[in-house]
CSV table of C-alpha atoms in Angstrom, one decimal:
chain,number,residue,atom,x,y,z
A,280,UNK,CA,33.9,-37.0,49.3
A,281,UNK,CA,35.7,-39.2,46.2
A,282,UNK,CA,39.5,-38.4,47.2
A,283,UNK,CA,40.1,-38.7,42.9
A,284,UNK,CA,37.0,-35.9,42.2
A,285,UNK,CA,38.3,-33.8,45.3
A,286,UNK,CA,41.9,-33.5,43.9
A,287,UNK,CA,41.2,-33.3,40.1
A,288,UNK,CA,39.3,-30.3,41.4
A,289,UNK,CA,41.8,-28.5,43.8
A,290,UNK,CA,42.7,-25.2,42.0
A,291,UNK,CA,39.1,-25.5,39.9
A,292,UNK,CA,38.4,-21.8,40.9
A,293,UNK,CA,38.0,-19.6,37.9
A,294,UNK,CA,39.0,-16.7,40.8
A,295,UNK,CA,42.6,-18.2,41.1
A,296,UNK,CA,45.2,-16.6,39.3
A,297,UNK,CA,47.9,-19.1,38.1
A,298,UNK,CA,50.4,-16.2,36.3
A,299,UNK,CA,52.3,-19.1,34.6
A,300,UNK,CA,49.2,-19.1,32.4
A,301,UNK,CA,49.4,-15.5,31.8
A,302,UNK,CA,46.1,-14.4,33.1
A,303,UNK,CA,44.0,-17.8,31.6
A,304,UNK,CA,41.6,-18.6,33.9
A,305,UNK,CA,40.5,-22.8,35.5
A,306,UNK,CA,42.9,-25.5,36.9
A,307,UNK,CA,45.4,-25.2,34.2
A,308,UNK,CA,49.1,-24.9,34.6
A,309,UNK,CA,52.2,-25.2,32.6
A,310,UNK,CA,54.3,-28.6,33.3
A,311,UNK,CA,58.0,-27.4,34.3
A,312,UNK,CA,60.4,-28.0,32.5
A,313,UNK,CA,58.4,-29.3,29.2
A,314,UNK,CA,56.0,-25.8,28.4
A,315,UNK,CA,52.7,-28.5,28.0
A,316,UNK,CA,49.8,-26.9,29.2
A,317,UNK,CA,48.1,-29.0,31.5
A,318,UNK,CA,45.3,-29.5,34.3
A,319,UNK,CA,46.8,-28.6,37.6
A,320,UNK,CA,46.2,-32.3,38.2
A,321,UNK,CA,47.7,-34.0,34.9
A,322,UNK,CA,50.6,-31.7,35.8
A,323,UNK,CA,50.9,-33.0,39.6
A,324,UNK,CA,50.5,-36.5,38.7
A,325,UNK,CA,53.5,-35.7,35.9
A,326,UNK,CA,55.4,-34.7,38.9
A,327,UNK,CA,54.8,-37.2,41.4
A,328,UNK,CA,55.3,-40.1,38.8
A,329,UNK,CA,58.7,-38.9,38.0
A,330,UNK,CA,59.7,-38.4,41.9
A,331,UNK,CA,59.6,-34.5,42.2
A,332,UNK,CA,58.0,-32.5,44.8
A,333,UNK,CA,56.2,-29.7,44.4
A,334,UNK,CA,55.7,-26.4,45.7
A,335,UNK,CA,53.0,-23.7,45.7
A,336,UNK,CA,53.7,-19.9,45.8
A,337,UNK,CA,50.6,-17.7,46.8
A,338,UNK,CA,49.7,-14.8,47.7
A,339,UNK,CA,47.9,-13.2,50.6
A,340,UNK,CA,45.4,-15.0,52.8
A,341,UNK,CA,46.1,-18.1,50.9
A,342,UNK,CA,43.2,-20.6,51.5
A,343,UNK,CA,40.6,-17.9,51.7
A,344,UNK,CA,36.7,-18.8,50.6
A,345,UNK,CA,37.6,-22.3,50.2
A,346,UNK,CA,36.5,-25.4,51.8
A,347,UNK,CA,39.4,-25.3,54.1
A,348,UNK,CA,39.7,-29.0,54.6
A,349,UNK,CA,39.6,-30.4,51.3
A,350,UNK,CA,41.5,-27.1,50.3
A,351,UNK,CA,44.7,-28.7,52.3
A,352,UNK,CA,43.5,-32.3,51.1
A,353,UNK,CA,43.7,-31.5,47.5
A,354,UNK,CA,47.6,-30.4,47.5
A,355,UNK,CA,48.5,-33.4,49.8
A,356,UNK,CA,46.9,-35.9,47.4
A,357,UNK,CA,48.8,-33.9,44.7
A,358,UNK,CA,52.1,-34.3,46.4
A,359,UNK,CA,52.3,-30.6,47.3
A,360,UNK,CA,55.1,-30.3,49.9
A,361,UNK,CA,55.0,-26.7,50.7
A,362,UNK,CA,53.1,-23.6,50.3
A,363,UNK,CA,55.3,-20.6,50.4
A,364,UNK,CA,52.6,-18.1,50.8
A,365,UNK,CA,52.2,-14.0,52.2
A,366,UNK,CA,49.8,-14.6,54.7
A,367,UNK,CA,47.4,-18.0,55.0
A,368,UNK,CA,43.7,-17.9,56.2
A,369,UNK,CA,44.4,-19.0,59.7
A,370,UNK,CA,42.5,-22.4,59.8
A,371,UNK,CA,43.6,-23.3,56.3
A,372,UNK,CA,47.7,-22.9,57.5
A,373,UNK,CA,46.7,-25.6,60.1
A,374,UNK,CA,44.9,-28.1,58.0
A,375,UNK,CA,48.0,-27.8,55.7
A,376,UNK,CA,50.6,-28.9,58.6
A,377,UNK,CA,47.7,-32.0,59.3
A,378,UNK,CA,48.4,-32.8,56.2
A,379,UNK,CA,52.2,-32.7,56.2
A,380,UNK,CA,52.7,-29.5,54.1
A,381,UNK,CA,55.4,-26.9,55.2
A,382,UNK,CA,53.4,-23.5,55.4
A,383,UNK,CA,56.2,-21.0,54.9
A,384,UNK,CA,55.9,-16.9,55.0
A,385,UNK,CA,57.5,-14.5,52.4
A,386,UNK,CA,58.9,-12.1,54.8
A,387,UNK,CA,57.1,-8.2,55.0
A,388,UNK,CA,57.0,-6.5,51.9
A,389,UNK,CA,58.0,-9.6,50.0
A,390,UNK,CA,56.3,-12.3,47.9
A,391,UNK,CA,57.1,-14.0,44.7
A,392,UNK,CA,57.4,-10.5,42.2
A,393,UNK,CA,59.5,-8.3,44.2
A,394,UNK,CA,61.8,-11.5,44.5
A,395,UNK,CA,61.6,-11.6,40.8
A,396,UNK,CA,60.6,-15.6,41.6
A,397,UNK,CA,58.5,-17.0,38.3
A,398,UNK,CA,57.8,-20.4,39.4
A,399,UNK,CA,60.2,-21.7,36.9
A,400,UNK,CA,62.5,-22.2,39.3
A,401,UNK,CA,63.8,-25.1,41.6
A,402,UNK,CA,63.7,-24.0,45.1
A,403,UNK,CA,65.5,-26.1,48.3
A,404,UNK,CA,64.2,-24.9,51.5
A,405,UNK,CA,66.5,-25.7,54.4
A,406,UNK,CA,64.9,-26.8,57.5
A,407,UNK,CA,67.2,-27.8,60.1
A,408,UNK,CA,67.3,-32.4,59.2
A,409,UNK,CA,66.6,-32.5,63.0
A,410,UNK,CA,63.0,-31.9,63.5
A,411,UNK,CA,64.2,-31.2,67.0
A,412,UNK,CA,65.8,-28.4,65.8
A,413,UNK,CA,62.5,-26.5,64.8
A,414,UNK,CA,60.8,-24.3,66.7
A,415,UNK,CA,58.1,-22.2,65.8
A,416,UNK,CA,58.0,-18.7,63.6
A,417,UNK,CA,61.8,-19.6,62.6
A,418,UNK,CA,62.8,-18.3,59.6
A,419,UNK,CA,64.1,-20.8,57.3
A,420,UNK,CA,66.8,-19.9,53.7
A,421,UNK,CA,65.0,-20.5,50.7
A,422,UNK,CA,67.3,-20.9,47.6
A,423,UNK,CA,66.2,-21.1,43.8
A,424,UNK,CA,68.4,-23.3,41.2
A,425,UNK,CA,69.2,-19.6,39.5
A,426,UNK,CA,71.3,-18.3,42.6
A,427,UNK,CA,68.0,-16.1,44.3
A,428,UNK,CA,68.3,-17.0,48.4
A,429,UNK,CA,65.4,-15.3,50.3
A,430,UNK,CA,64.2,-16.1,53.8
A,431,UNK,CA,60.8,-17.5,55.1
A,432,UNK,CA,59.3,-18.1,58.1
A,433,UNK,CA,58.2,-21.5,58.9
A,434,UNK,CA,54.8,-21.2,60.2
A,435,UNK,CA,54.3,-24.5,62.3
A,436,UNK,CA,53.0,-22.3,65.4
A,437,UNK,CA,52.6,-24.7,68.0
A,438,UNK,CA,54.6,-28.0,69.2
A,439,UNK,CA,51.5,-29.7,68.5
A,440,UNK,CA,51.9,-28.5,64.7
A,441,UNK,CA,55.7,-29.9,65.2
A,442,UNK,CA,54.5,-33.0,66.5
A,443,UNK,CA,51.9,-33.8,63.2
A,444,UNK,CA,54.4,-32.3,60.6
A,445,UNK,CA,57.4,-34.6,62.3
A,446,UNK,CA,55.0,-37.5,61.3
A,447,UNK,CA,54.3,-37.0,57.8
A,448,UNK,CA,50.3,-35.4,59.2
A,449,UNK,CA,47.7,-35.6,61.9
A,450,UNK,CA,47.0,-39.1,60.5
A,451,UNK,CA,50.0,-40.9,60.9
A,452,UNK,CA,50.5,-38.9,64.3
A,453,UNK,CA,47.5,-40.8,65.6
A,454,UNK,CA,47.8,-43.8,63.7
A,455,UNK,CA,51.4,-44.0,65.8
A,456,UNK,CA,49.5,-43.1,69.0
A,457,UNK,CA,47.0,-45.6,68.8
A,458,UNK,CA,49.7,-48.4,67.9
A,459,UNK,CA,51.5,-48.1,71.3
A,460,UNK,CA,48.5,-48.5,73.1
């Protein structure tokens, strides 16, 4: 349960393909924009220090055969802000909006190669700045630093999901709740 072990070990499994290490296998990942080869962690660290957020793209089921909630722990405490993923293993998407990440859909027939996306890239996703203004299963604009604009869709699938992702994470949202008792 040590929250350091837990997120040096997010992305540990030798079944997870990371293709900007071109088919090399553990929780190793190239720092963007230097080339160093790093552990996913050293790398996240590199990007939190320096104030930039981070994104995942996946592919289907993401958060399959994992231990679901330290599977959505692990990117939080890495400063993850988004998973932009084909589908999500339904209990993982939810643990990911507790912890404040944006789950975000390719749309059919899409996902990162048939955008020609190589995780070089800088992406903006534009959510609407009023979390009023987000409902659930919209579809968002994604846009790359290179010109590429694609569309997602947001998967926050309940108010409730709203509710903990307009707080920063189930945790805050409760530690609010509590307070104005």
């Amino acid at each position: 349960g040590n929250d350091e072990i837990m997120a040096r070990g997010t992305f540990a499994n030798i079944r997870i393909v990371n293709k900007l290490m071109n088919g090399e296998v553990g929780p190793k990942t190239v720092h963007i924009p230097s080339g160093e080869k790093l552990s996913v962690f050293d790398a996240a660290m590199r990007y939190k220090s320096s104030g930039e957020d981070t994104i995942i793209l996946a592919g289907a089921e993401y958060g399959s055969g994992s231990s679901r909630d330290w599977a959505a722990k692990g990117p939080m405490l890495q400063g993850v802000k988004a998973v932009i993923a084909k589908s999500f293993e339904r209990i993982h998407r939810s643990n990911l909006v507790g912890m404040g990440i944006i789950p975000l859909c390719f749309k059919s027939g899409e996902d990162a190669d048939t955008l020609g996306l190589t995780g070089h890239e800088r992406y903006t996703i534009h959510l609407p700045t009023d979390i009023s203004e987000i409902r659930p299963g919209q579809d968002v604009t994604v846009t790359t630093d290179n010109g590429k604009s694609f569309t997602c869709t947001v998967r926050f699938d309940t108010e409730v999901e709203l509710a903990y992702f307009n707080h920063g994470g189930i945790l805050p949202y409760v530690i609010r709740n509590l307070s104005k008792q």
